[in-house]
Amino acid sequence: MKRNIYFTLFLKIVLLLTLNVYAKDIHIAVIDTGVDPNHPQISGKLWVGKKQANSRVFGVDFSSLDGSVNKKPFDHHGHGTHIAGIIAKINPKAKLHILKYFNPKADGLQNLNATIRALRYAINLGVDVINYSSGGP
């Protein structure tokens, strides 16, 4: 099992490096725990739809328990920021679309529904790569 996780990570890194070399603008959806928009590795690389993000709108948060969506997917966990930082480091040309699905107060079904909504959003947006991190009990 552990070997499969490392192989998947290796494939993702190879893909990102390939895209870094051969493409100008790479749009990558990061479906995770959100992001700290002030992180120096990530600042200036965030996009929402077809526009560059700002301090009021820096991604899409699907994690609300009532099903509402907001444009401030702040990362209270740290994992999403970590992953976005790795992607930004590997591919400085990447345009990151932060899509938060995880809510520690949600049950498994609620987080699954938020994940599906985030995936649909990324597909409809037409991003080049979808990076999805998941976990749980």
mmCIF file of C-alpha atoms in Angstrom:
data_model
loop_
_atom_site.group_PDB
_atom_site.id
_atom_site.type_symbol
_atom_site.label_atom_id
_atom_site.label_comp_id
_atom_site.label_asym_id
_atom_site.label_seq_id
_atom_site.Cartn_x
_atom_site.Cartn_y
_atom_site.Cartn_z
ATOM 1 C CA MET A 1 0.000 0.000 0.000
ATOM 2 C CA LYS A 2 2.761 2.432 0.965
ATOM 3 C CA ARG A 3 4.570 1.693 -2.300
ATOM 4 C CA ASN A 4 1.444 2.713 -4.289
ATOM 5 C CA ILE A 5 1.269 6.071 -2.485
ATOM 6 C CA TYR A 6 4.882 6.862 -3.323
ATOM 7 C CA PHE A 7 4.431 5.762 -6.932
ATOM 8 C CA THR A 8 1.379 8.037 -7.259
ATOM 9 C CA LEU A 9 3.332 10.946 -5.787
ATOM 10 C CA PHE A 10 6.195 10.215 -8.200
ATOM 11 C CA LEU A 11 3.795 10.276 -11.166
ATOM 12 C CA LYS A 12 2.337 13.593 -10.035
ATOM 13 C CA ILE A 13 5.801 15.138 -9.752
ATOM 14 C CA VAL A 14 6.816 13.861 -13.207
ATOM 15 C CA LEU A 15 3.595 15.268 -14.670
ATOM 16 C CA LEU A 16 4.115 18.660 -13.050
ATOM 17 C CA LEU A 17 7.739 18.829 -14.185
ATOM 18 C CA THR A 18 6.692 17.924 -17.734
ATOM 19 C CA LEU A 19 4.024 20.605 -17.734
ATOM 20 C CA ASN A 20 6.540 23.106 -16.345
ATOM 21 C CA VAL A 21 8.905 22.514 -19.263
ATOM 22 C CA TYR A 22 6.432 22.391 -22.135
ATOM 23 C CA ALA A 23 3.619 24.759 -21.264
ATOM 24 C CA LYS A 24 3.181 28.426 -20.451
ATOM 25 C CA ASP A 25 0.040 28.595 -18.364
ATOM 26 C CA ILE A 26 -0.899 25.510 -16.376
ATOM 27 C CA HIS A 27 -4.100 25.678 -14.367
ATOM 28 C CA ILE A 28 -4.049 23.257 -11.432
ATOM 29 C CA ALA A 29 -7.000 22.643 -9.130
ATOM 30 C CA VAL A 30 -5.894 21.840 -5.583
ATOM 31 C CA ILE A 31 -8.780 20.079 -3.841
ATOM 32 C CA ASP A 32 -7.765 19.931 -0.218
ATOM 33 C CA THR A 33 -8.114 21.710 3.157
ATOM 34 C CA GLY A 34 -7.873 25.227 1.691
ATOM 35 C CA VAL A 35 -4.908 27.594 1.580
ATOM 36 C CA ASP A 36 -3.165 30.362 3.453
ATOM 37 C CA PRO A 37 -3.244 33.049 0.734
ATOM 38 C CA ASN A 38 -0.440 34.990 2.439
ATOM 39 C CA HIS A 39 2.099 32.178 2.221
ATOM 40 C CA PRO A 40 5.099 33.556 0.282
ATOM 41 C CA GLN A 41 5.435 30.472 -1.943
ATOM 42 C CA ILE A 42 1.797 30.742 -3.014
ATOM 43 C CA SER A 43 1.075 34.463 -3.061
ATOM 44 C CA GLY A 44 0.474 35.711 -6.604
ATOM 45 C CA LYS A 45 -0.213 32.233 -7.980
ATOM 46 C CA LEU A 46 -3.855 31.902 -6.919
ATOM 47 C CA TRP A 47 -6.670 32.077 -9.450
ATOM 48 C CA VAL A 48 -10.447 31.934 -9.194
ATOM 49 C CA GLY A 49 -12.072 31.012 -12.467
ATOM 50 C CA LYS A 50 -10.382 32.999 -15.200
ATOM 51 C CA LYS A 51 -9.208 35.817 -12.893
ATOM 52 C CA GLN A 52 -6.281 36.215 -10.546
ATOM 53 C CA ALA A 53 -7.268 35.990 -6.893
ATOM 54 C CA ASN A 54 -7.154 38.827 -4.391
ATOM 55 C CA SER A 55 -7.463 39.141 -0.602
ATOM 56 C CA ARG A 56 -11.275 38.974 -0.728
ATOM 57 C CA VAL A 57 -11.574 36.135 -3.250
ATOM 58 C CA PHE A 58 -8.825 33.511 -3.299
ATOM 59 C CA GLY A 59 -10.536 30.210 -4.107
ATOM 60 C CA VAL A 60 -13.787 28.343 -3.611
ATOM 61 C CA ASP A 61 -14.864 26.765 -0.317
ATOM 62 C CA PHE A 62 -17.311 23.869 -0.685
ATOM 63 C CA SER A 63 -16.879 22.674 2.922
ATOM 64 C CA SER A 64 -19.807 24.456 4.567
ATOM 65 C CA LEU A 65 -22.173 22.150 6.444
ATOM 66 C CA ASP A 66 -25.202 23.967 5.023
ATOM 67 C CA GLY A 67 -24.062 23.541 1.392
ATOM 68 C CA SER A 68 -23.288 27.214 0.829
ATOM 69 C CA VAL A 69 -20.169 28.255 -1.072
ATOM 70 C CA ASN A 70 -17.819 31.108 -0.295
ATOM 71 C CA LYS A 71 -14.687 32.487 -1.960
ATOM 72 C CA LYS A 72 -12.339 32.411 1.049
ATOM 73 C CA PRO A 73 -11.137 28.814 1.497
ATOM 74 C CA PHE A 74 -8.754 29.546 4.377
ATOM 75 C CA ASP A 75 -6.685 26.565 5.506
ATOM 76 C CA HIS A 76 -7.023 25.888 9.247
ATOM 77 C CA HIS A 77 -5.379 22.495 8.894
ATOM 78 C CA GLY A 78 -2.204 23.251 6.900
ATOM 79 C CA HIS A 79 -2.216 20.361 4.443
ATOM 80 C CA GLY A 80 -3.697 22.284 1.512
ATOM 81 C CA THR A 81 -1.175 25.092 1.918
ATOM 82 C CA HIS A 82 1.642 22.560 2.078
ATOM 83 C CA ILE A 83 0.519 20.822 -1.137
ATOM 84 C CA ALA A 84 -0.057 24.117 -2.977
ATOM 85 C CA GLY A 85 3.423 25.236 -1.920
ATOM 86 C CA ILE A 86 5.004 22.059 -3.296
ATOM 87 C CA ILE A 87 3.188 22.478 -6.604
ATOM 88 C CA ALA A 88 4.195 26.150 -6.824
ATOM 89 C CA LYS A 89 7.823 25.236 -6.115
ATOM 90 C CA ILE A 90 7.904 22.451 -8.710
ATOM 91 C CA ASN A 91 6.095 24.514 -11.325
ATOM 92 C CA PRO A 92 6.508 28.286 -10.880
ATOM 93 C CA LYS A 93 4.265 28.869 -13.923
ATOM 94 C CA ALA A 94 1.324 27.104 -12.271
ATOM 95 C CA LYS A 95 -1.921 28.968 -11.721
ATOM 96 C CA LEU A 96 -3.479 27.431 -8.624
ATOM 97 C CA HIS A 97 -7.230 27.083 -8.161
ATOM 98 C CA ILE A 98 -7.851 26.311 -4.493
ATOM 99 C CA LEU A 99 -10.991 24.259 -3.894
ATOM 100 C CA LYS A 100 -11.633 23.427 -0.258
ATOM 101 C CA TYR A 101 -13.651 20.313 0.482
ATOM 102 C CA PHE A 102 -12.562 19.322 3.990
ATOM 103 C CA ASN A 103 -14.461 20.295 7.115
ATOM 104 C CA PRO A 104 -13.392 18.570 10.368
ATOM 105 C CA LYS A 105 -16.932 19.014 11.732
ATOM 106 C CA ALA A 106 -18.503 17.250 8.734
ATOM 107 C CA ASP A 107 -19.235 13.571 8.554
ATOM 108 C CA GLY A 108 -17.875 11.370 5.770
ATOM 109 C CA LEU A 109 -20.891 11.858 3.508
ATOM 110 C CA GLN A 110 -20.779 15.654 3.836
ATOM 111 C CA ASN A 111 -17.072 15.731 2.965
ATOM 112 C CA LEU A 112 -17.725 13.360 0.061
ATOM 113 C CA ASN A 113 -20.465 15.654 -1.282
ATOM 114 C CA ALA A 114 -18.139 18.662 -0.966
ATOM 115 C CA THR A 115 -15.471 16.696 -2.843
ATOM 116 C CA ILE A 116 -17.871 15.890 -5.675
ATOM 117 C CA ARG A 117 -18.894 19.534 -5.956
ATOM 118 C CA ALA A 118 -15.222 20.604 -6.045
ATOM 119 C CA LEU A 119 -14.389 18.007 -8.709
ATOM 120 C CA ARG A 120 -17.319 19.112 -10.865
ATOM 121 C CA TYR A 121 -16.241 22.729 -10.514
ATOM 122 C CA ALA A 122 -12.667 21.895 -11.582
ATOM 123 C CA ILE A 123 -13.849 19.841 -14.556
ATOM 124 C CA ASN A 124 -16.268 22.546 -15.692
ATOM 125 C CA LEU A 125 -13.519 25.149 -15.347
ATOM 126 C CA GLY A 126 -11.312 23.063 -17.634
ATOM 127 C CA VAL A 127 -8.178 22.984 -15.490
ATOM 128 C CA ASP A 128 -5.192 21.055 -16.818
ATOM 129 C CA VAL A 129 -4.512 19.075 -13.633
ATOM 130 C CA ILE A 130 -6.597 18.151 -10.599
ATOM 131 C CA ASN A 131 -4.654 17.406 -7.428
ATOM 132 C CA TYR A 132 -6.960 15.826 -4.838
ATOM 133 C CA SER A 133 -5.866 14.968 -1.317
ATOM 134 C CA SER A 134 -8.139 12.905 0.870
ATOM 135 C CA GLY A 135 -7.988 11.289 4.240
ATOM 136 C CA GLY A 136 -10.005 10.409 7.252
ATOM 137 C CA PRO A 137 -10.723 7.764 9.803
#
